[in-house]
């Protein structure tokens, strides 16, 4: 059965929100940001790629000729609808329904950046042998630490409308690349009739 791209988009939207609320409900603790990051990096791309593939493949199975444009559309439209509805819904939820969850994500985001800075600094300090290089590294580390003071991070917000727009722009690139791949792979499939039937 071939579902319309818009129907698949709604299904993707629902699936995305299920993933979001599973993470929100069961993992909104000390690892909330890390688990959210992993879900966005591994679970959702596989989900969207699988849905796009199924959308094009089901159409490909039932049509004698599939043009690039049609295959591209069959892959892109479901991902675009599912993605944009999800972005709007998650933005609205974090900014208006549960700002505390947004505050936690922002805090853990800053803490992760600080942890990565500390790790880089410790690793680099072990490698350096000359005191001049060590002193220079220490100075740069102290300068970067200033961006993590309570005053510096007080108004830091990675979940604003502009940030969400940036996230979606990056996601769109993924949608386009994947759709181009599926469009090229499934295009122009012609079922040739047996030779004797053509001569009849």
XYZ file of N, CA, C and O in Angstrom:
800
model
N 0.850 -1.207 0.000
C 0.000 0.000 0.000
C 0.881 1.251 0.000
O 1.808 1.373 0.792
N 0.611 2.175 -0.920
C 1.387 3.401 -1.033
C 0.648 4.542 -0.353
O -0.424 4.945 -0.796
N 1.214 5.054 0.697
C 0.600 6.195 1.380
C 1.076 7.482 0.729
O 2.160 7.546 0.162
N 0.269 8.536 0.825
C 0.670 9.818 0.264
C 1.828 10.381 1.087
O 1.952 10.097 2.283
N 2.703 11.186 0.462
C 3.831 11.778 1.193
C 3.390 12.592 2.413
O 4.050 12.573 3.448
N 2.251 13.305 2.276
C 1.784 14.115 3.403
C 1.328 13.242 4.565
O 1.573 13.565 5.734
N 0.695 12.112 4.259
C 0.283 11.181 5.318
C 1.498 10.614 6.035
O 1.527 10.529 7.265
N 2.510 10.254 5.262
C 3.751 9.752 5.867
C 4.426 10.833 6.707
O 5.045 10.546 7.732
N 4.298 12.079 6.266
C 4.857 13.190 7.038
C 4.203 13.317 8.401
O 4.884 13.537 9.409
N 2.893 13.162 8.444
C 2.171 13.207 9.720
C 2.587 12.037 10.613
O 2.780 12.196 11.826
N 2.750 10.868 9.998
C 3.202 9.696 10.766
C 4.595 9.940 11.344
O 4.877 9.599 12.504
N 5.476 10.531 10.532
C 6.824 10.862 11.015
C 6.784 11.867 12.149
O 7.554 11.758 13.117
N 5.916 12.848 12.031
C 5.746 13.847 13.087
C 5.331 13.172 14.397
O 5.910 13.444 15.462
N 4.354 12.283 14.321
C 3.887 11.571 15.519
C 5.013 10.729 16.105
O 5.235 10.716 17.330
N 5.756 10.026 15.244
C 6.871 9.187 15.717
C 7.948 10.038 16.376
O 8.521 9.653 17.412
N 8.226 11.206 15.791
C 9.235 12.103 16.368
C 8.818 12.587 17.749
O 9.642 12.622 18.680
N 7.559 12.946 17.889
C 7.076 13.425 19.178
C 7.055 12.303 20.220
O 7.279 12.547 21.418
N 6.826 11.072 19.771
C 6.892 9.936 20.697
C 8.322 9.800 21.233
O 8.534 9.626 22.440
N 9.298 9.890 20.331
C 10.712 9.824 20.756
C 11.017 10.963 21.725
O 11.656 10.760 22.768
N 10.560 12.173 21.388
C 10.806 13.331 22.238
C 10.232 13.127 23.638
O 10.903 13.377 24.647
N 8.991 12.669 23.709
C 8.340 12.526 25.014
C 8.852 11.314 25.794
O 8.811 11.315 27.030
N 9.341 10.296 25.113
C 9.983 9.175 25.814
C 11.248 9.676 26.507
O 11.485 9.378 27.690
N 12.060 10.440 25.780
C 13.277 11.001 26.383
C 12.918 11.972 27.494
O 13.516 11.951 28.576
N 11.928 12.821 27.249
C 11.498 13.817 28.237
C 10.961 13.157 29.506
O 11.256 13.597 30.624
N 10.182 12.080 29.347
C 9.540 11.438 30.490
C 10.495 10.574 31.307
O 10.481 10.615 32.538
N 11.341 9.818 30.624
C 12.151 8.823 31.318
C 13.616 9.222 31.541
O 14.308 8.606 32.350
N 14.089 10.239 30.823
C 15.518 10.565 30.907
C 15.800 12.033 31.213
O 16.907 12.512 30.989
N 14.799 12.761 31.720
C 15.001 14.192 31.998
C 15.676 14.388 33.356
O 15.146 15.062 34.238
N 16.846 13.795 33.479
C 17.638 13.930 34.709
C 18.995 14.511 34.384
O 19.115 15.406 33.545
N 20.018 13.959 35.015
C 21.362 14.520 34.849
C 21.924 14.292 33.437
O 22.873 14.964 33.038
N 21.357 13.347 32.708
C 21.846 13.059 31.351
C 20.840 13.473 30.273
O 20.908 12.980 29.146
N 19.936 14.356 30.604
C 18.875 14.749 29.670
C 19.441 15.281 28.356
O 19.035 14.865 27.267
N 20.401 16.195 28.437
C 20.967 16.786 27.229
C 21.707 15.742 26.399
O 21.538 15.676 25.175
N 22.523 14.915 27.050
C 23.294 13.902 26.327
C 22.396 12.898 25.623
O 22.637 12.535 24.467
N 21.347 12.449 26.302
C 20.440 11.472 25.696
C 19.636 12.118 24.570
O 19.396 11.503 23.525
N 19.234 13.372 24.752
C 18.539 14.096 23.683
C 19.432 14.221 22.453
O 18.984 14.049 21.312
N 20.710 14.502 22.708
C 21.675 14.643 21.618
C 21.828 13.327 20.861
O 21.847 13.297 19.623
N 21.913 12.223 21.596
C 22.056 10.907 20.959
C 20.809 10.525 20.177
O 20.907 9.941 19.089
N 19.636 10.862 20.720
C 18.390 10.568 20.002
C 18.329 11.335 18.684
O 17.915 10.798 17.652
N 18.772 12.596 18.716
C 18.780 13.421 17.512
C 19.849 13.000 16.517
O 19.709 13.213 15.306
N 20.933 12.423 17.019
C 22.045 12.050 16.149
C 21.890 10.658 15.546
O 22.386 10.406 14.439
N 21.203 9.757 16.254
C 21.148 8.375 15.801
C 19.726 7.863 15.538
O 19.468 7.286 14.481
N 18.812 8.082 16.469
C 17.461 7.514 16.333
C 16.670 8.211 15.232
O 16.140 7.560 14.315
N 16.577 9.544 15.301
C 15.743 10.267 14.336
C 16.255 10.190 12.900
O 15.451 10.009 11.974
N 17.573 10.310 12.641
C 18.031 10.156 11.250
C 17.674 8.795 10.652
O 17.269 8.707 9.489
N 17.801 7.736 11.445
C 17.426 6.406 10.962
C 15.926 6.314 10.697
O 15.494 5.733 9.696
N 15.141 6.914 11.580
C 13.688 6.919 11.430
C 13.276 7.647 10.160
O 12.466 7.153 9.365
N 13.857 8.821 9.926
C 13.499 9.627 8.757
C 14.011 9.000 7.466
O 13.314 8.996 6.452
N 15.228 8.460 7.503
C 15.775 7.801 6.317
C 14.948 6.564 5.966
O 14.668 6.303 4.789
N 14.535 5.814 6.977
C 13.716 4.629 6.744
C 12.367 4.984 6.151
O 11.882 4.314 5.222
N 11.747 6.044 6.665
C 10.446 6.473 6.149
C 10.571 6.978 4.710
O 9.711 6.683 3.866
N 11.632 7.727 4.418
C 11.839 8.233 3.056
C 12.064 7.074 2.087
O 11.517 7.056 0.979
N 12.862 6.107 2.512
C 13.122 4.942 1.663
C 11.828 4.177 1.386
O 11.536 3.810 0.251
N 11.040 3.953 2.430
C 9.792 3.212 2.278
C 8.822 3.962 1.365
O 8.124 3.353 0.552
N 8.794 5.282 1.494
C 7.914 6.107 0.673
C 8.255 5.959 -0.808
O 7.372 5.753 -1.654
N 9.544 6.043 -1.130
C 9.964 5.943 -2.532
C 9.838 4.503 -3.034
O 9.375 4.262 -4.142
N 10.246 3.553 -2.207
C 10.242 2.148 -2.628
C 8.818 1.651 -2.894
O 8.572 0.935 -3.874
N 7.865 2.023 -2.059
C 6.481 1.582 -2.259
C 5.905 2.175 -3.545
O 5.143 1.517 -4.260
N 6.293 3.411 -3.864
C 5.854 4.032 -5.120
C 6.540 3.358 -6.307
O 5.927 3.089 -7.336
N 7.810 3.071 -6.156
C 8.626 2.420 -7.188
C 8.072 1.038 -7.551
O 8.092 0.618 -8.702
N 7.542 0.356 -6.539
C 7.015 -0.999 -6.754
C 5.736 -1.013 -7.598
O 5.412 -2.036 -8.199
N 5.015 0.099 -7.619
C 3.702 0.113 -8.268
C 3.640 0.968 -9.537
O 2.564 1.148 -10.092
N 4.783 1.476 -9.986
C 4.790 2.326 -11.185
C 5.823 1.823 -12.194
O 6.934 1.451 -11.820
N 5.433 1.863 -13.437
C 6.308 1.375 -14.509
C 7.499 2.294 -14.726
O 8.597 1.836 -15.019
N 7.264 3.584 -14.595
C 8.344 4.562 -14.775
C 8.351 5.517 -13.591
O 7.303 6.034 -13.202
N 9.519 5.732 -13.020
C 9.663 6.664 -11.897
C 10.712 7.709 -12.272
O 11.875 7.380 -12.493
N 10.295 8.948 -12.372
C 11.216 10.033 -12.695
C 11.929 10.529 -11.439
O 11.433 10.358 -10.333
N 13.076 11.178 -11.645
C 13.864 11.698 -10.522
C 13.034 12.646 -9.669
O 13.053 12.573 -8.445
N 12.297 13.533 -10.329
C 11.501 14.536 -9.607
C 10.485 13.874 -8.688
O 10.296 14.295 -7.539
N 9.826 12.824 -9.185
C 8.810 12.138 -8.387
C 9.445 11.387 -7.218
O 8.933 11.403 -6.094
N 10.572 10.737 -7.486
C 11.267 10.012 -6.414
C 11.783 10.989 -5.354
O 11.686 10.712 -4.147
N 12.317 12.115 -5.807
C 12.798 13.138 -4.873
C 11.655 13.632 -3.989
O 11.792 13.741 -2.773
N 10.520 13.925 -4.625
C 9.355 14.426 -3.888
C 8.869 13.399 -2.876
O 8.549 13.747 -1.732
N 8.819 12.139 -3.288
C 8.345 11.082 -2.399
C 9.247 10.929 -1.174
O 8.789 10.523 -0.103
N 10.518 11.234 -1.320
C 11.438 11.150 -0.181
C 11.418 12.425 0.654
O 11.410 12.370 1.890
N 11.406 13.573 -0.017
C 11.585 14.852 0.678
C 10.347 15.300 1.449
O 10.450 15.743 2.607
N 9.177 15.202 0.826
C 7.955 15.743 1.427
C 7.652 15.143 2.803
O 7.358 15.884 3.755
N 7.695 13.810 2.971
C 7.416 13.275 4.311
C 8.392 13.780 5.370
O 7.983 14.128 6.481
N 9.667 13.840 5.008
C 10.669 14.308 5.970
C 10.465 15.782 6.305
O 10.581 16.183 7.473
N 10.156 16.584 5.290
C 9.954 18.012 5.521
C 8.752 18.253 6.426
O 8.841 19.021 7.393
N 7.635 17.601 6.134
C 6.424 17.785 6.954
C 6.663 17.308 8.379
O 6.358 18.007 9.349
N 7.210 16.103 8.512
C 7.492 15.575 9.851
C 8.467 16.445 10.616
O 8.286 16.702 11.813
N 9.488 16.939 9.918
C 10.513 17.750 10.577
C 10.016 19.113 11.014
O 10.235 19.530 12.153
N 9.321 19.823 10.121
C 8.906 21.186 10.460
C 7.825 21.189 11.536
O 7.823 22.046 12.433
N 6.906 20.218 11.479
C 5.885 20.127 12.534
C 6.521 19.789 13.879
O 6.116 20.324 14.921
N 7.537 18.943 13.855
C 8.228 18.562 15.088
C 8.989 19.741 15.682
O 8.954 19.971 16.891
N 9.670 20.481 14.825
C 10.440 21.645 15.299
C 9.529 22.657 15.969
O 9.816 23.154 17.074
N 8.412 22.982 15.328
C 7.461 23.940 15.909
C 6.894 23.426 17.231
O 6.774 24.176 18.202
N 6.553 22.148 17.264
C 5.932 21.573 18.465
C 6.905 21.512 19.634
O 6.557 21.850 20.772
N 8.131 21.090 19.367
C 9.138 20.999 20.435
C 9.506 22.384 20.936
O 9.667 22.605 22.142
N 9.626 23.346 20.004
C 9.908 24.731 20.410
C 8.807 25.251 21.321
O 9.082 25.834 22.388
N 7.551 25.048 20.924
C 6.421 25.536 21.718
C 6.386 24.856 23.085
O 6.147 25.503 24.109
N 6.646 23.565 23.113
C 6.589 22.831 24.381
C 7.659 23.325 25.356
O 7.372 23.593 26.526
N 8.888 23.451 24.864
C 9.990 23.837 25.753
C 9.917 25.305 26.175
O 10.379 25.656 27.268
N 9.362 26.145 25.334
C 9.324 27.573 25.655
C 8.063 28.012 26.389
O 8.092 28.995 27.129
N 6.955 27.272 26.213
C 5.698 27.721 26.796
C 5.040 26.720 27.748
O 4.366 27.121 28.679
N 5.259 25.434 27.518
C 4.626 24.427 28.369
C 5.508 24.064 29.558
O 5.039 24.031 30.699
N 6.784 23.787 29.311
C 7.700 23.396 30.396
C 9.035 24.121 30.257
O 10.041 23.527 29.845
N 9.081 25.408 30.619
C 10.340 26.161 30.553
C 11.434 25.574 31.456
O 12.619 25.802 31.214
N 11.029 24.815 32.502
C 12.022 24.211 33.388
C 12.876 23.194 32.634
O 14.085 23.065 32.874
N 12.255 22.451 31.715
C 12.996 21.493 30.899
C 13.972 22.228 29.981
O 15.116 21.787 29.783
N 13.541 23.355 29.449
C 14.422 24.178 28.618
C 15.603 24.697 29.442
O 16.753 24.659 28.984
N 15.342 25.132 30.655
C 16.400 25.632 31.531
C 17.410 24.532 31.836
O 18.623 24.769 31.854
N 16.907 23.314 32.067
C 17.790 22.178 32.345
C 18.669 21.856 31.142
O 19.874 21.610 31.286
N 18.082 21.864 29.951
C 18.851 21.588 28.739
C 19.930 22.635 28.520
O 21.074 22.304 28.162
N 19.594 23.907 28.744
C 20.579 24.972 28.599
C 21.722 24.819 29.601
O 22.897 24.987 29.257
N 21.375 24.498 30.845
C 22.383 24.308 31.880
C 23.315 23.145 31.533
O 24.549 23.273 31.630
N 22.747 22.022 31.120
C 23.560 20.855 30.780
C 24.383 21.079 29.522
O 25.480 20.522 29.383
N 23.869 21.892 28.617
C 24.631 22.253 27.420
C 25.899 23.017 27.803
O 26.996 22.718 27.308
N 25.750 23.977 28.679
C 26.903 24.757 29.139
C 27.887 23.863 29.897
O 29.103 23.947 29.708
N 27.367 22.991 30.756
C 28.224 22.088 31.522
C 28.984 21.135 30.609
O 30.147 20.813 30.878
N 28.347 20.703 29.549
C 29.022 19.814 28.592
C 30.164 20.544 27.902
O 31.256 19.994 27.718
N 29.907 21.788 27.502
C 30.963 22.585 26.874
C 32.137 22.788 27.826
O 33.300 22.690 27.430
N 31.812 23.067 29.091
C 32.859 23.249 30.107
C 33.649 21.954 30.296
O 34.886 21.974 30.395
N 32.979 20.832 30.334
C 33.640 19.541 30.498
C 34.560 19.238 29.319
O 35.679 18.731 29.500
N 34.106 19.552 28.117
C 34.926 19.325 26.924
C 36.166 20.222 26.938
O 37.260 19.794 26.552
N 35.993 21.472 27.391
C 37.124 22.381 27.512
C 38.142 21.844 28.514
O 39.348 21.835 28.246
N 37.676 21.370 29.664
C 38.571 20.819 30.685
C 39.336 19.604 30.162
O 40.533 19.434 30.421
N 38.622 18.760 29.416
C 39.258 17.553 28.861
C 40.337 17.916 27.851
O 41.443 17.346 27.868
N 40.015 18.859 26.977
C 40.998 19.307 25.978
C 42.224 19.908 26.650
O 43.365 19.636 26.253
N 41.984 20.725 27.666
C 43.079 21.376 28.379
C 43.980 20.344 29.070
O 45.208 20.392 28.958
N 43.374 19.391 29.776
C 44.140 18.365 30.496
C 44.953 17.508 29.541
O 46.131 17.210 29.793
N 44.341 17.123 28.432
C 45.030 16.291 27.443
C 46.206 17.036 26.822
O 47.305 16.481 26.684
N 45.960 18.302 26.436
C 47.022 19.100 25.807
C 48.163 19.363 26.780
O 49.348 19.339 26.394
N 47.861 19.578 28.047
C 48.899 19.879 29.043
C 49.827 18.684 29.264
O 51.008 18.851 29.550
N 49.292 17.487 29.143
C 50.113 16.286 29.308
C 51.083 16.098 28.149
O 52.160 15.527 28.318
N 50.712 16.589 26.986
C 51.537 16.410 25.788
C 52.664 17.431 25.722
O 53.793 17.109 25.322
N 52.364 18.677 26.120
C 53.346 19.753 26.007
C 54.536 19.525 26.946
O 54.376 19.088 28.078
N 55.715 19.879 26.442
C 56.933 19.675 27.229
C 57.626 20.985 27.596
O 58.272 21.087 28.632
N 57.526 21.986 26.729
C 58.192 23.264 26.987
C 57.323 24.158 27.869
O 56.111 24.278 27.646
N 57.948 24.801 28.832
C 57.215 25.634 29.787
C 56.513 26.804 29.103
O 55.415 27.198 29.511
N 57.132 27.337 28.054
C 56.533 28.450 27.330
C 55.176 28.043 26.736
O 54.197 28.796 26.815
N 55.135 26.845 26.141
C 53.897 26.358 25.555
C 52.850 26.078 26.630
O 51.654 26.327 26.436
N 53.306 25.573 27.768
C 52.389 25.284 28.878
C 51.783 26.571 29.415
O 50.583 26.649 29.683
N 52.622 27.590 29.561
C 52.132 28.880 30.061
C 51.109 29.497 29.095
O 50.109 30.069 29.530
N 51.391 29.368 27.800
C 50.472 29.899 26.793
C 49.135 29.157 26.846
O 48.063 29.773 26.739
N 49.193 27.832 27.004
C 47.973 27.032 27.113
C 47.179 27.412 28.358
O 45.956 27.553 28.303
N 47.880 27.604 29.481
C 47.213 27.997 30.727
C 46.490 29.328 30.576
O 45.368 29.503 31.073
N 47.138 30.255 29.880
C 46.561 31.574 29.686
C 45.285 31.495 28.833
O 44.254 32.102 29.177
N 45.351 30.709 27.748
C 44.180 30.560 26.886
C 43.046 29.864 27.622
O 41.869 30.208 27.448
N 43.412 28.893 28.466
C 42.398 28.169 29.239
C 41.682 29.114 30.215
O 40.450 29.096 30.325
N 42.453 29.959 30.880
C 41.862 30.916 31.818
C 40.951 31.912 31.101
O 39.896 32.295 31.621
N 41.359 32.315 29.900
C 40.547 33.257 29.125
C 39.217 32.622 28.719
O 38.160 33.255 28.795
N 39.273 31.361 28.282
C 38.055 30.670 27.867
C 37.144 30.365 29.058
O 35.925 30.286 28.908
N 37.728 30.201 30.227
C 36.922 29.946 31.421
C 36.006 31.113 31.748
O 34.955 30.928 32.374
N 36.381 32.295 31.311
C 35.573 33.475 31.594
C 34.188 33.390 30.945
O 33.231 33.996 31.427
N 34.100 32.619 29.857
C 32.808 32.489 29.176
C 31.863 31.540 29.914
O 30.709 31.374 29.503
N 32.361 30.921 31.009
C 31.530 30.006 31.782
C 31.207 30.539 33.184
O 30.662 29.812 34.009
N 31.516 31.786 33.422
C 31.164 32.376 34.709
C 29.653 32.545 34.789
O 28.973 32.626 33.747
N 29.091 32.590 35.995
C 27.625 32.746 36.137
C 27.072 33.952 35.380
O 25.981 33.893 34.807
N 27.842 35.034 35.358
C 27.388 36.236 34.652
C 27.349 36.006 33.139
O 26.456 36.488 32.440
N 28.354 35.246 32.639
C 28.454 35.028 31.192
C 27.374 34.089 30.671
O 26.895 34.239 29.540
N 26.995 33.102 31.489
C 26.023 32.101 31.019
C 24.595 32.420 31.437
O 23.668 31.697 31.077
N 24.420 33.496 32.175
C 23.104 33.828 32.714
C 22.033 33.925 31.638
O 20.930 33.410 31.774
N 22.342 34.601 30.549
C 21.331 34.787 29.503
C 21.515 33.862 28.316
O 20.893 34.053 27.266
N 22.365 32.844 28.466
C 22.643 31.948 27.344
C 21.449 31.025 27.099
O 20.983 30.342 27.998
N 20.965 31.032 25.868
C 19.783 30.242 25.522
C 19.980 29.623 24.147
O 20.049 30.321 23.141
N 20.104 28.292 24.110
C 20.309 27.592 22.840
C 18.990 27.137 22.217
O 18.979 26.444 21.208
N 17.864 27.518 22.831
C 16.559 27.057 22.365
C 15.625 28.203 21.990
O 14.418 28.134 22.196
N 16.198 29.256 21.452
C 15.400 30.385 20.977
C 14.858 30.069 19.582
O 15.250 29.087 18.946
N 13.967 30.933 19.093
C 13.394 30.747 17.756
C 14.480 30.779 16.682
O 14.462 29.989 15.732
N 15.460 31.686 16.839
C 16.530 31.780 15.840
C 17.401 30.530 15.850
O 17.828 30.056 14.790
N 17.666 29.981 17.032
C 18.459 28.759 17.114
C 17.698 27.583 16.490
O 18.290 26.761 15.783
N 16.402 27.494 16.757
C 15.613 26.427 16.171
C 15.594 26.549 14.651
O 15.610 25.540 13.933
N 15.557 27.779 14.142
C 15.602 27.996 12.697
C 16.920 27.489 12.128
O 16.958 26.877 11.047
N 17.997 27.750 12.857
C 19.313 27.261 12.431
C 19.388 25.748 12.438
O 19.944 25.139 11.515
N 18.819 25.132 13.481
C 18.798 23.672 13.546
C 18.041 23.091 12.355
O 18.482 22.121 11.726
N 16.890 23.705 12.056
C 16.077 23.170 10.970
C 16.759 23.373 9.622
O 16.630 22.529 8.720
N 17.489 24.460 9.468
C 18.229 24.687 8.220
C 19.273 23.588 8.013
O 19.446 23.082 6.898
N 19.947 23.199 9.102
C 20.925 22.116 9.017
C 20.244 20.792 8.700
O 20.740 19.989 7.900
N 19.078 20.567 9.306
C 18.321 19.332 9.062
C 17.848 19.275 7.608
O 17.844 18.215 6.983
N 17.473 20.428 7.053
C 17.021 20.489 5.662
C 18.100 19.994 4.707
O 17.805 19.363 3.689
N 19.348 20.304 5.020
C 20.453 19.839 4.181
C 20.465 18.309 4.145
O 20.637 17.696 3.090
N 20.261 17.707 5.306
C 20.185 16.242 5.388
C 19.031 15.718 4.546
O 19.179 14.748 3.788
N 17.865 16.361 4.642
C 16.698 15.941 3.856
C 16.991 16.008 2.356
O 16.647 15.089 1.606
N 17.593 17.113 1.928
C 17.855 17.318 0.498
C 18.860 16.289 -0.025
O 18.646 15.675 -1.075
N 19.951 16.096 0.714
C 20.977 15.137 0.282
C 20.386 13.733 0.176
O 20.609 13.011 -0.803
N 19.618 13.341 1.186
C 19.009 12.010 1.185
C 18.003 11.868 0.045
O 17.947 10.821 -0.625
N 17.227 12.915 -0.197
C 16.230 12.868 -1.265
C 16.889 12.810 -2.639
O 16.396 12.115 -3.545
N 17.984 13.523 -2.812
C 18.729 13.464 -4.082
C 19.254 12.040 -4.309
O 19.172 11.500 -5.419
N 19.765 11.433 -3.246
C 20.271 10.063 -3.357
C 19.152 9.101 -3.762
O 19.311 8.310 -4.698
N 18.022 9.168 -3.068
C 16.901 8.283 -3.395
C 16.340 8.587 -4.779
O 15.934 7.673 -5.516
N 16.312 9.870 -5.127
C 15.811 10.252 -6.446
C 16.664 9.676 -7.563
O 16.158 9.188 -8.577
N 17.988 9.718 -7.368
C 18.903 9.180 -8.376
C 18.847 7.657 -8.417
O 18.940 7.045 -9.484
N 18.675 7.056 -7.255
C 18.695 5.588 -7.167
C 17.438 4.949 -7.759
O 17.509 3.906 -8.419
N 16.288 5.576 -7.561
C 15.014 4.971 -7.971
C 14.449 5.534 -9.277
O 13.374 5.119 -9.696
N 15.133 6.465 -9.897
C 14.575 7.108 -11.085
C 14.483 6.136 -12.283
O 15.215 5.159 -12.377
N 13.582 6.485 -13.189
C 13.424 5.831 -14.481
C 13.544 4.329 -14.414
O 14.479 3.733 -14.927
N 12.599 3.745 -13.770
C 12.530 2.279 -13.743
C 11.446 1.848 -14.709
O 10.274 2.133 -14.528
N 11.824 1.202 -15.785
C 10.879 0.769 -16.809
C 10.785 -0.748 -16.821
O 11.804 -1.434 -16.847
N 9.573 -1.267 -16.795
C 9.363 -2.708 -16.902
C 9.229 -3.062 -18.375
O 8.301 -2.624 -19.051
N 10.198 -3.785 -18.903
C 10.166 -4.144 -20.321
C 9.282 -5.356 -20.547
O 9.342 -6.340 -19.818
N 8.488 -5.292 -21.567
C 7.618 -6.406 -21.918
C 8.446 -7.484 -22.620
O 9.447 -7.185 -23.290
N 8.054 -8.743 -22.501
C 8.738 -9.816 -23.217
C 8.749 -9.542 -24.728
O 7.810 -8.971 -25.280
N 9.793 -10.002 -25.392
C 9.983 -9.688 -26.800
C 8.852 -10.208 -27.672
O 8.388 -9.539 -28.589
N 8.341 -11.417 -27.309
C 7.282 -11.971 -28.141
C 5.987 -11.161 -28.044
O 5.220 -11.086 -28.997
N 5.760 -10.521 -26.852
C 4.565 -9.706 -26.709
C 4.688 -8.449 -27.543
O 3.713 -7.928 -28.066
N 5.908 -7.894 -27.641
C 6.133 -6.685 -28.423
C 5.918 -6.953 -29.912
O 5.547 -6.062 -30.672
N 6.181 -8.189 -30.353
C 6.059 -8.504 -31.765
C 4.638 -8.888 -32.148
O 4.313 -8.987 -33.309
N 3.771 -9.120 -31.134
C 2.401 -9.553 -31.430
C 1.592 -8.415 -32.033
O 1.801 -7.264 -31.725
